[in-house]
Amino acid sequence: MMTKRAHMAFASYNSVYGKVESSWEKKDGKIVYKIVVPSNCTATINLPGMEEREVDTGEYVIEGF
């Protein structure tokens, strides 16, 4: 649960395949999510109010509500 005081969060993990990153920030009244999936990997992105989706290696920026 996000509070009115929190305006961003960031986490990363150095896996054997590379760095996995996930962050969000409040920007212009919306929440912007950034997800980085390392090479030769897939991920499931599951965000509040959005349909779950499978993604491949890459960087993803998703604007929420």
CSV table of C-alpha atoms in Angstrom, one decimal:
chain,number,residue,atom,x,y,z
A,1,MET,CA,0.0,0.0,0.0
A,2,MET,CA,1.3,3.4,-0.9
A,3,THR,CA,1.0,6.4,1.4
A,4,LYS,CA,0.6,10.0,0.5
A,5,ARG,CA,4.1,10.6,1.9
A,6,ALA,CA,5.9,8.1,-0.3
A,7,HIS,CA,6.8,9.4,-3.7
A,8,MET,CA,9.1,6.7,-5.1
A,9,ALA,CA,10.7,3.3,-4.5
A,10,PHE,CA,13.5,1.4,-6.1
A,11,ALA,CA,14.8,-2.2,-5.7
A,12,SER,CA,17.4,-4.2,-7.6
A,13,TYR,CA,18.8,-7.7,-7.4
A,14,ASN,CA,22.0,-9.1,-9.0
A,15,SER,CA,20.9,-12.5,-10.3
A,16,VAL,CA,23.2,-14.9,-12.1
A,17,TYR,CA,21.6,-13.6,-15.4
A,18,GLY,CA,22.1,-9.9,-14.7
A,19,LYS,CA,20.5,-7.1,-12.7
A,20,VAL,CA,16.7,-7.2,-12.2
A,21,GLU,CA,15.3,-3.8,-11.4
A,22,SER,CA,11.9,-2.5,-10.4
A,23,SER,CA,10.8,1.0,-9.4
A,24,TRP,CA,7.9,3.4,-9.3
A,25,GLU,CA,7.5,7.1,-8.8
A,26,LYS,CA,4.7,9.6,-8.6
A,27,LYS,CA,4.9,11.9,-11.6
A,28,ASP,CA,2.3,14.5,-12.7
A,29,GLY,CA,-0.4,12.8,-10.6
A,30,LYS,CA,0.2,9.4,-12.0
A,31,ILE,CA,2.4,6.4,-11.0
A,32,VAL,CA,5.2,5.5,-13.4
A,33,TYR,CA,6.6,2.0,-13.1
A,34,LYS,CA,10.0,0.9,-14.5
A,35,ILE,CA,10.9,-2.7,-14.8
A,36,VAL,CA,14.2,-4.1,-16.2
A,37,VAL,CA,14.5,-7.8,-17.2
A,38,PRO,CA,18.0,-9.1,-17.8
A,39,SER,CA,19.2,-11.0,-20.9
A,40,ASN,CA,17.8,-14.5,-21.6
A,41,CYS,CA,15.0,-14.0,-19.1
A,42,THR,CA,11.3,-13.5,-19.0
A,43,ALA,CA,9.1,-11.9,-16.3
A,44,THR,CA,5.5,-11.5,-15.3
A,45,ILE,CA,4.4,-8.0,-14.7
A,46,ASN,CA,1.4,-7.8,-12.4
A,47,LEU,CA,0.4,-4.3,-11.4
A,48,PRO,CA,-2.7,-3.0,-9.6
A,49,GLY,CA,-5.6,-2.2,-12.0
A,50,MET,CA,-3.8,-3.7,-15.0
A,51,GLU,CA,-3.9,-7.0,-16.8
A,52,GLU,CA,-1.0,-9.3,-16.0
A,53,ARG,CA,1.5,-9.7,-18.9
A,54,GLU,CA,4.5,-11.8,-19.7
A,55,VAL,CA,7.6,-9.9,-21.1
A,56,ASP,CA,11.0,-10.8,-22.4
A,57,THR,CA,14.4,-9.2,-21.8
A,58,GLY,CA,14.3,-5.4,-21.8
A,59,GLU,CA,13.3,-2.2,-20.1
A,60,TYR,CA,9.6,-1.4,-19.6
A,61,VAL,CA,8.0,1.9,-18.6
A,62,ILE,CA,4.3,1.7,-17.7
A,63,GLU,CA,2.2,4.6,-16.7
A,64,GLY,CA,-0.5,3.8,-14.1
A,65,PHE,CA,-3.3,5.8,-12.6
